[in-house]
């Protein structure tokens, strides 16, 4: 199985996104993804080519850098990479997101192997509509390529939880839509708030709960 992890790095507002990129690399190293063979891509959203110094933000990782126009921002970048980088499973990681446990990629891949094609989310909600949060999700790229809307800046939240969201589209087409935590894989009826001890990743929302990257605060 060809697996790609795609991290979003906006080449804008460096005072905001450079520390996030560095934190991602450090946490990726601290909490290795597991034994799954994969390729790491950094989607450079907007701006020009990354400089040699910007590449050092991701050390000791050695990612592939791929440029995107920033149309549709993070979601547009994921659509771009799913159309241009051949793979069977694409893990989409937003700028504030970083690993929180060792073996996080193995857990996602095993969920796919056990349950089949679909969209797999770390955080899933029933309000304002049933949806997988797209700050971090994994999907078979063939499904993302079949999704009928090319996402623009104004449709990013529609993609996540609008009437024609990726979640509702996958449900309608009969594909799996599952929440994945360290504790297990859950269908929509069992979606729930994820505690720090079970979370595969951290992001800006978990930051608001006071959860620390070192595991303290839970």
Coordinates of N, CA and C in Angstrom, one line a residue:
X1 N 0.8 -1.2 0.0 CA 0.0 0.0 0.0 C 0.9 1.3 0.0
X2 N 0.6 2.2 -0.9 CA 1.3 3.4 -0.9 C 0.6 4.5 0.0
X3 N 1.3 4.9 1.0 CA 0.7 5.9 1.9 C 1.5 7.2 1.9
X4 N 0.7 8.3 1.9 CA 1.3 9.6 1.9 C 0.8 10.4 3.0
X5 N 1.6 11.0 3.8 CA 1.3 12.0 4.8 C 1.6 13.4 4.3
X6 N 0.5 14.2 4.2 CA 0.7 15.6 3.6 C 0.4 16.6 4.7
X7 N 1.5 17.4 5.0 CA 1.4 18.5 6.0 C 1.3 19.8 5.2
X8 N 0.4 20.7 5.7 CA 0.2 22.0 5.1 C 1.1 23.0 5.7
X9 N 1.9 23.7 4.9 CA 2.8 24.7 5.3 C 2.5 26.0 4.5
X10 N 1.7 26.9 5.0 CA 1.5 28.2 4.3 C 2.8 29.0 4.3
X11 N 3.2 29.4 3.1 CA 4.4 30.2 2.9 C 4.0 31.6 3.0
X12 N 3.4 31.9 4.1 CA 2.8 33.3 4.4 C 2.9 33.5 6.0
X13 N 2.9 34.7 6.4 CA 2.8 34.9 7.9 C 3.8 34.0 8.6
X14 N 5.0 34.2 8.3 CA 6.0 33.2 8.8 C 6.1 33.2 10.4
X15 N 5.7 34.4 11.0 CA 5.8 34.4 12.4 C 4.7 33.4 13.0
X16 N 3.7 33.1 12.3 CA 2.7 32.2 12.7 C 3.0 30.7 12.3
X17 N 3.4 30.5 11.1 CA 3.4 29.2 10.5 C 4.8 28.5 10.7
X18 N 5.9 29.3 10.8 CA 7.2 28.6 11.0 C 7.3 27.9 12.3
X19 N 6.8 28.5 13.4 CA 6.8 27.8 14.7 C 6.0 26.5 14.6
X20 N 4.8 26.6 13.9 CA 4.0 25.4 13.8 C 4.7 24.3 13.0
X21 N 5.4 24.7 11.9 CA 6.1 23.7 11.1 C 7.2 23.0 12.0
X22 N 7.9 23.8 12.7 CA 9.0 23.3 13.6 C 8.4 22.3 14.6
X23 N 7.3 22.7 15.2 CA 6.7 21.9 16.2 C 6.2 20.6 15.6
X24 N 5.7 20.6 14.4 CA 5.2 19.4 13.8 C 6.4 18.5 13.6
X25 N 7.5 19.0 13.1 CA 8.7 18.1 12.8 C 9.2 17.5 14.1
X26 N 9.3 18.3 15.2 CA 9.8 17.8 16.4 C 8.9 16.7 17.0
X27 N 7.6 16.9 16.9 CA 6.6 15.9 17.5 C 6.6 14.7 16.6
X28 N 6.8 14.9 15.3 CA 6.8 13.7 14.4 C 8.0 12.8 14.7
X29 N 9.1 13.5 15.1 CA 10.3 12.7 15.5 C 10.1 12.1 16.9
X30 N 9.5 12.9 17.8 CA 9.3 12.4 19.2 C 8.3 11.2 19.2
X31 N 7.2 11.3 18.4 CA 6.2 10.3 18.3 C 6.2 9.7 16.9
X32 N 7.1 8.8 16.6 CA 7.2 8.2 15.2 C 5.9 7.6 14.8
X33 N 5.6 7.6 13.5 CA 4.4 7.1 12.9 C 4.2 5.6 13.0
X34 N 5.3 4.9 13.2 CA 5.2 3.4 13.3 C 5.9 2.8 12.2
X35 N 5.6 1.5 11.9 CA 6.3 0.8 10.9 C 5.8 0.9 9.5
X36 N 4.7 1.7 9.3 CA 4.1 1.8 7.9 C 5.1 2.6 7.0
X37 N 5.4 1.9 5.9 CA 6.2 2.6 4.9 C 5.4 3.7 4.3
X38 N 5.9 4.9 4.2 CA 5.1 6.1 3.7 C 6.1 7.2 3.2
X39 N 5.5 8.1 2.5 CA 6.2 9.3 2.0 C 5.6 10.5 2.7
X40 N 6.4 11.4 3.2 CA 6.0 12.6 3.8 C 6.1 13.8 2.8
X41 N 5.0 14.5 2.5 CA 5.0 15.7 1.7 C 4.7 16.9 2.5
X42 N 5.3 18.0 2.2 CA 5.0 19.3 2.7 C 4.3 20.1 1.6
X43 N 3.1 20.5 1.8 CA 2.4 21.3 0.8 C 2.7 22.7 1.1
X44 N 3.4 23.4 0.2 CA 3.8 24.8 0.4 C 2.7 25.6 -0.2
X45 N 1.9 26.2 0.6 CA 0.7 26.9 0.1 C 1.0 28.4 0.0
X46 N 1.0 28.9 -1.2 CA 1.2 30.3 -1.5 C 2.7 30.6 -1.5
X47 N 3.0 31.9 -1.7 CA 4.3 32.4 -1.7 C 5.2 31.8 -2.8
X48 N 6.5 31.9 -2.6 CA 7.4 31.3 -3.6 C 8.0 30.0 -3.1
X49 N 9.1 29.6 -3.7 CA 9.7 28.3 -3.2 C 10.3 28.5 -1.8
X50 N 10.3 27.4 -1.1 CA 10.9 27.5 0.3 C 12.4 27.7 0.2
X51 N 12.9 28.4 1.1 CA 14.3 28.7 1.1 C 15.1 27.6 1.8
X52 N 16.4 27.5 1.7 CA 17.1 26.5 2.4 C 16.9 26.6 3.9
X53 N 16.8 27.8 4.5 CA 16.5 27.9 5.9 C 15.1 27.4 6.3
X54 N 14.1 27.6 5.4 CA 12.8 27.1 5.7 C 12.8 25.6 5.7
X55 N 13.6 25.0 4.9 CA 13.7 23.5 4.9 C 14.3 23.0 6.2
X56 N 15.1 23.8 6.9 CA 15.7 23.3 8.1 C 14.6 23.2 9.2
X57 N 13.5 23.9 9.0 CA 12.4 23.8 10.0 C 11.9 22.4 10.2
X58 N 12.1 21.6 9.1 CA 11.5 20.2 9.2 C 12.6 19.2 9.5
X59 N 13.8 19.6 9.8 CA 14.8 18.6 10.2 C 14.5 18.0 11.5
X60 N 14.8 16.7 11.7 CA 15.6 15.8 10.9 C 14.8 15.1 9.8
X61 N 13.5 15.5 9.6 CA 12.7 14.9 8.6 C 13.2 15.3 7.2
X62 N 13.0 14.5 6.2 CA 13.4 14.8 4.8 C 12.2 14.7 3.9
X63 N 11.3 15.7 4.0 CA 10.0 15.6 3.3 C 10.2 16.0 1.8
X64 N 9.3 15.6 1.0 CA 9.1 16.1 -0.3 C 8.3 17.4 -0.3
X65 N 8.8 18.5 -0.9 CA 8.1 19.7 -1.0 C 7.4 19.9 -2.3
X66 N 6.1 20.3 -2.2 CA 5.3 20.4 -3.4 C 4.5 21.7 -3.3
X67 N 4.5 22.6 -4.3 CA 3.9 23.9 -4.2 C 2.4 23.9 -4.6
X68 N 1.6 24.7 -4.0 CA 0.2 24.9 -4.3 C -0.1 26.4 -4.3
X69 N -1.0 26.7 -5.1 CA -1.4 28.2 -5.3 C -2.0 28.8 -4.0
X70 N -2.5 28.0 -3.1 CA -3.2 28.4 -1.9 C -4.7 28.6 -2.2
X71 N -5.2 28.4 -3.4 CA -6.6 28.4 -3.7 C -7.3 27.3 -2.9
X72 N -8.3 27.6 -2.1 CA -8.9 26.5 -1.3 C -8.0 26.2 0.0
X73 N -6.9 26.9 0.1 CA -6.0 26.8 1.3 C -5.7 25.3 1.6
X74 N -5.9 24.9 2.8 CA -5.5 23.5 3.1 C -6.2 22.5 2.3
X75 N -7.5 22.6 2.1 CA -8.3 21.6 1.4 C -7.9 21.6 -0.1
X76 N -7.7 22.8 -0.6 CA -7.3 22.9 -2.0 C -5.9 22.2 -2.2
X77 N -5.1 22.3 -1.2 CA -3.8 21.6 -1.3 C -3.9 20.1 -1.3
X78 N -4.9 19.6 -0.4 CA -5.1 18.2 -0.4 C -5.6 17.6 -1.7
X79 N -6.6 18.4 -2.3 CA -7.1 18.0 -3.6 C -6.0 18.0 -4.6
X80 N -5.1 19.0 -4.6 CA -4.0 19.0 -5.5 C -3.1 17.8 -5.4
X81 N -2.7 17.5 -4.2 CA -1.8 16.4 -4.0 C -2.4 15.0 -4.3
X82 N -3.7 14.9 -4.0 CA -4.4 13.7 -4.4 C -4.5 13.5 -5.9
X83 N -4.5 14.5 -6.6 CA -4.5 14.5 -8.1 C -3.2 14.3 -8.7
X84 N -2.1 14.5 -8.0 CA -0.8 14.6 -8.6 C 0.2 13.6 -8.0
X85 N 0.0 13.1 -6.8 CA 0.9 12.1 -6.2 C 0.2 10.8 -6.0
X86 N 0.6 9.8 -6.8 CA -0.1 8.5 -6.7 C 0.1 7.9 -5.3
X87 N -1.0 7.5 -4.7 CA -1.0 6.8 -3.4 C -2.4 6.1 -3.2
X88 N -2.4 5.2 -2.2 CA -3.7 4.5 -1.9 C -4.4 5.1 -0.6
X89 N -3.6 5.8 0.2 CA -4.1 6.4 1.4 C -3.4 7.7 1.7
X90 N -4.2 8.7 1.9 CA -3.7 10.1 2.0 C -4.1 10.6 3.4
X91 N -3.1 10.9 4.2 CA -3.3 11.5 5.6 C -3.1 13.0 5.5
X92 N -4.1 13.8 5.7 CA -4.1 15.2 5.5 C -3.9 15.9 6.9
X93 N -2.9 16.7 7.0 CA -2.5 17.3 8.3 C -2.4 18.8 8.2
X94 N -3.2 19.5 8.9 CA -3.2 20.9 8.9 C -2.1 21.5 9.7
X95 N -1.8 22.8 9.5 CA -0.7 23.5 10.0 C -0.5 23.4 11.5
X96 N -1.6 23.5 12.3 CA -1.5 23.4 13.8 C -1.4 22.0 14.3
X97 N -1.5 21.0 13.5 CA -1.6 19.6 13.9 C -0.2 19.0 14.1
X98 N -0.1 18.2 15.1 CA 1.1 17.4 15.3 C 0.8 16.1 16.0
X99 N 1.7 15.1 15.8 CA 1.5 13.8 16.5 C 1.5 13.9 18.0
X100 N 0.7 13.0 18.6 CA 0.6 13.0 20.0 C 0.8 11.6 20.6
X101 N 1.1 10.6 19.8 CA 1.4 9.3 20.3 C 2.2 8.5 19.2
X102 N 3.0 7.6 19.7 CA 3.8 6.7 18.8 C 2.9 5.8 18.1
X103 N 3.1 5.5 16.8 CA 2.3 4.6 16.0 C 1.0 5.1 15.5
X104 N 0.9 6.4 15.4 CA -0.4 7.0 15.0 C -0.7 6.7 13.5
X105 N 0.3 6.6 12.7 CA 0.0 6.2 11.3 C -0.4 4.7 11.1
X106 N 0.3 3.9 11.9 CA -0.1 2.5 11.9 C -1.6 2.3 12.3
X107 N -2.0 3.1 13.3 CA -3.4 3.0 13.7 C -4.4 3.3 12.6
X108 N -4.1 4.4 11.9 CA -4.9 4.8 10.8 C -4.9 3.8 9.6
X109 N -3.8 3.3 9.3 CA -3.7 2.3 8.2 C -4.4 1.0 8.6
X110 N -4.3 0.6 9.8 CA -5.0 -0.6 10.2 C -6.5 -0.4 10.2
X111 N -6.9 0.8 10.5 CA -8.4 1.1 10.4 C -8.8 0.9 8.9
X112 N -8.0 1.4 8.0 CA -8.4 1.3 6.6 C -8.4 -0.2 6.2
X113 N -7.4 -1.0 6.6 CA -7.3 -2.4 6.2 C -8.5 -3.2 6.8
X114 N -8.9 -2.8 8.0 CA -10.0 -3.5 8.6 C -11.4 -3.1 8.1
X115 N -11.5 -1.9 7.6 CA -12.9 -1.4 7.3 C -13.1 -0.9 5.8
X116 N -12.0 -0.8 5.1 CA -12.2 -0.5 3.7 C -12.2 1.0 3.3
X117 N -12.4 1.3 2.1 CA -12.3 2.7 1.6 C -13.3 3.7 2.3
X118 N -12.8 4.9 2.5 CA -13.7 5.9 3.1 C -12.9 7.0 3.7
X119 N -13.5 7.8 4.6 CA -12.8 8.9 5.2 C -12.7 8.6 6.7
X120 N -11.5 8.8 7.3 CA -11.2 8.5 8.7 C -10.8 9.8 9.4
X121 N -11.5 10.1 10.5 CA -11.2 11.3 11.2 C -10.8 11.1 12.6
X122 N -9.9 12.0 13.1 CA -9.5 11.9 14.5 C -10.6 12.5 15.4
X123 N -11.3 13.6 14.8 CA -12.3 14.2 15.6 C -13.5 14.3 14.8
X124 N -14.7 13.9 15.4 CA -15.9 13.7 14.6 C -17.0 14.3 15.5
X125 N -18.0 15.0 14.8 CA -19.0 15.8 15.5 C -20.4 15.6 14.9
X126 N -21.4 15.8 15.7 CA -22.8 15.7 15.2 C -23.4 17.1 15.0
X127 N -22.7 18.2 15.4 CA -23.1 19.5 15.3 C -22.0 20.4 14.6
X128 N -22.4 21.4 13.8 CA -23.7 21.8 13.4 C -24.4 20.9 12.4
X129 N -23.6 19.9 11.9 CA -24.1 18.8 11.1 C -23.1 17.7 11.3
X130 N -23.5 16.5 11.0 CA -22.6 15.3 11.1 C -21.4 15.5 10.2
X131 N -20.2 15.5 10.8 CA -19.0 15.8 10.0 C -17.7 15.3 10.7
X132 N -16.8 14.9 9.9 CA -15.4 14.7 10.3 C -14.7 16.1 10.2
X133 N -14.0 16.4 11.3 CA -13.2 17.7 11.2 C -12.0 17.5 10.3
X134 N -11.9 18.5 9.4 CA -10.9 18.4 8.3 C -9.6 19.0 8.7
X135 N -9.4 19.4 9.9 CA -8.1 19.8 10.3 C -7.1 18.7 10.2
X136 N -7.6 17.5 10.4 CA -6.7 16.3 10.2 C -7.6 15.1 9.9
X137 N -7.5 14.5 8.7 CA -8.3 13.4 8.3 C -7.5 12.5 7.3
X138 N -7.9 11.3 7.1 CA -7.3 10.4 6.2 C -8.3 9.9 5.2
X139 N -8.0 9.7 4.0 CA -8.9 9.4 2.9 C -8.2 8.6 1.8
X140 N -9.0 7.8 1.1 CA -8.5 7.2 -0.1 C -8.5 8.3 -1.2
X141 N -7.4 8.6 -1.8 CA -7.4 9.8 -2.7 C -8.3 9.6 -3.9
X142 N -8.7 8.4 -4.3 CA -9.6 8.2 -5.4 C -11.0 8.8 -5.0
X143 N -11.3 8.7 -3.7 CA -12.6 9.3 -3.3 C -12.5 10.8 -3.3
X144 N -11.4 11.4 -2.8 CA -11.2 12.8 -2.8 C -11.3 13.3 -4.3
X145 N -10.7 12.6 -5.2 CA -10.7 13.0 -6.6 C -12.1 12.9 -7.2
X146 N -13.0 12.1 -6.7 CA -14.3 11.9 -7.2 C -15.3 13.0 -6.6
X147 N -14.9 13.6 -5.5 CA -15.7 14.6 -4.8 C -16.0 15.7 -5.8
X148 N -17.3 16.1 -6.0 CA -17.7 16.9 -7.2 C -17.4 18.3 -7.2
X149 N -16.8 18.9 -6.1 CA -16.5 20.3 -5.9 C -15.0 20.5 -5.8
X150 N -14.5 21.4 -6.7 CA -13.1 21.9 -6.5 C -13.2 23.0 -5.5
X151 N -12.6 22.8 -4.3 CA -12.8 23.7 -3.2 C -12.0 25.0 -3.4
X152 N -12.7 26.1 -3.2 CA -12.1 27.4 -3.2 C -12.1 28.0 -1.8
X153 N -11.5 29.2 -1.6 CA -11.4 29.7 -0.2 C -12.8 29.8 0.5
X154 N -13.8 30.2 -0.3 CA -15.1 30.3 0.4 C -15.9 29.1 0.6
X155 N -15.4 27.9 0.2 CA -16.1 26.7 0.4 C -15.4 25.7 1.3
X156 N -14.4 26.2 2.0 CA -13.6 25.3 2.9 C -14.5 24.7 4.0
X157 N -15.4 25.6 4.6 CA -16.2 25.1 5.7 C -17.4 24.3 5.1
X158 N -17.8 24.6 3.9 CA -18.8 23.8 3.2 C -18.3 22.4 3.0
X159 N -17.0 22.2 2.7 CA -16.4 20.9 2.5 C -16.4 20.2 3.8
X160 N -16.2 20.9 4.9 CA -16.2 20.2 6.2 C -17.6 19.8 6.7
X161 N -18.5 20.8 6.8 CA -19.8 20.5 7.5 C -21.0 21.1 6.8
X162 N -20.8 21.4 5.5 CA -22.0 22.0 4.8 C -22.9 20.9 4.3
X163 N -24.0 21.3 3.5 CA -25.0 20.3 3.0 C -24.4 19.3 2.1
X164 N -23.3 19.7 1.4 CA -22.6 18.7 0.5 C -21.2 18.5 1.0
X165 N -21.0 18.3 2.2 CA -19.7 18.1 2.8 C -19.1 16.8 2.4
X166 N -17.8 16.6 2.5 CA -17.1 15.3 2.2 C -17.7 14.2 3.0
X167 N -18.0 14.5 4.3 CA -18.6 13.5 5.1 C -20.0 13.0 4.6
X168 N -20.9 13.9 4.2 CA -22.2 13.5 3.7 C -22.1 12.9 2.4
X169 N -21.1 13.3 1.6 CA -20.9 12.7 0.2 C -20.5 11.3 0.4
X170 N -19.5 11.0 1.3 CA -19.1 9.6 1.5 C -20.2 8.8 2.0
X171 N -21.0 9.3 3.0 CA -22.2 8.5 3.4 C -23.1 8.2 2.2
X172 N -23.4 9.2 1.4 CA -24.3 9.0 0.3 C -23.8 8.0 -0.7
X173 N -22.5 7.9 -0.9 CA -21.9 7.0 -1.8 C -21.7 5.6 -1.2
X174 N -21.9 5.5 0.1 CA -21.8 4.2 0.7 C -20.4 3.8 1.2
X175 N -19.6 4.8 1.4 CA -18.2 4.6 1.9 C -18.2 4.8 3.4
X176 N -17.1 4.2 4.0 CA -17.0 4.3 5.4 C -16.7 5.8 5.9
X177 N -17.3 6.2 7.0 CA -17.0 7.4 7.6 C -16.8 7.1 9.1
X178 N -15.6 7.1 9.6 CA -15.3 6.6 10.9 C -14.3 7.5 11.7
X179 N -14.5 7.5 13.0 CA -13.7 8.2 13.9 C -12.6 7.2 14.4
X180 N -11.4 7.6 14.5 CA -10.3 6.8 14.9 C -9.5 7.4 16.1
X181 N -9.4 6.6 17.1 CA -8.6 7.0 18.3 C -7.7 5.9 18.7
X182 N -6.9 6.1 19.7 CA -6.1 5.0 20.2 C -6.9 3.8 20.7
X183 N -8.1 4.2 21.2 CA -9.0 3.2 21.8 C -9.8 2.3 20.8
X184 N -9.9 2.8 19.5 CA -10.6 2.0 18.6 C -11.1 2.9 17.4
X185 N -12.0 2.2 16.6 CA -12.6 2.8 15.4 C -14.1 2.8 15.6
X186 N -14.7 4.0 15.4 CA -16.1 4.2 15.8 C -17.0 4.7 14.7
X187 N -18.2 4.0 14.5 CA -19.2 4.5 13.5 C -19.9 5.7 14.0
X188 N -20.6 6.4 13.2 CA -21.2 7.7 13.5 C -22.1 7.6 14.8
X189 N -22.7 6.5 15.1 CA -23.5 6.4 16.3 C -22.7 6.5 17.6
X190 N -21.4 6.2 17.5 CA -20.5 6.1 18.6 C -19.5 7.3 18.6
X191 N -19.6 8.3 17.8 CA -18.7 9.4 17.8 C -18.8 10.1 19.1
X192 N -17.6 10.6 19.6 CA -17.6 11.1 20.9 C -16.4 12.1 21.1
X193 N -16.4 12.8 22.2 CA -15.3 13.7 22.5 C -14.1 12.8 22.9
X194 N -12.9 13.1 22.3 CA -11.7 12.3 22.5 C -10.9 13.0 23.6
X195 N -10.5 12.2 24.6 CA -9.7 12.7 25.6 C -8.2 12.6 25.2
X196 N -7.4 13.3 25.9 CA -5.9 13.4 25.5 C -5.3 12.0 25.5
X197 N -5.6 11.2 26.3 CA -5.0 9.9 26.4 C -5.3 9.0 25.2
X198 N -6.4 9.3 24.5 CA -6.8 8.6 23.3 C -6.5 9.3 22.0
X199 N -6.1 10.5 22.0 CA -5.9 11.3 20.8 C -4.6 11.0 20.0
X200 N -4.8 10.8 18.7 CA -3.6 10.5 17.9 C -2.8 11.7 17.6
X201 N -3.5 12.9 17.6 CA -2.8 14.1 17.2 C -3.3 15.2 18.2
X202 N -2.6 16.4 18.2 CA -3.1 17.6 18.8 C -3.3 18.7 17.8
X203 N -4.1 19.7 18.1 CA -4.3 20.8 17.2 C -4.7 22.0 17.9
X204 N -5.2 23.0 17.2 CA -5.5 24.3 17.9 C -6.7 24.2 18.9
X205 N -7.6 23.2 18.7 CA -8.7 23.0 19.6 C -8.2 22.3 20.9
X206 N -7.4 21.3 20.7 CA -6.8 20.7 21.9 C -6.0 21.7 22.7
X207 N -5.3 22.6 22.0 CA -4.6 23.6 22.7 C -5.5 24.4 23.6
X208 N -6.7 24.7 23.2 CA -7.7 25.5 24.0 C -8.1 24.7 25.2
X209 N -7.9 23.4 25.2 CA -8.2 22.6 26.4 C -7.0 22.5 27.4
X210 N -5.9 23.1 27.0 CA -4.7 23.1 27.8 C -3.9 21.8 27.7
X211 N -4.2 21.0 26.7 CA -3.4 19.8 26.5 C -2.0 20.1 26.0
X212 N -1.0 19.5 26.7 CA 0.4 19.8 26.3 C 1.0 18.7 25.4
X213 N 2.0 19.2 24.6 CA 2.6 18.2 23.7 C 3.4 17.1 24.4
X214 N 3.8 17.4 25.7 CA 4.5 16.3 26.4 C 3.6 15.4 27.1
X215 N 2.3 15.5 27.0 CA 1.3 14.6 27.6 C 0.8 15.1 28.9
X216 N 1.3 16.2 29.4 CA 0.8 16.7 30.7 C -0.5 17.4 30.5
X217 N -1.3 17.7 31.5 CA -2.5 18.4 31.3 C -3.7 17.5 31.1
X218 N -3.5 16.2 31.3 CA -4.7 15.2 31.2 C -4.6 14.2 32.3

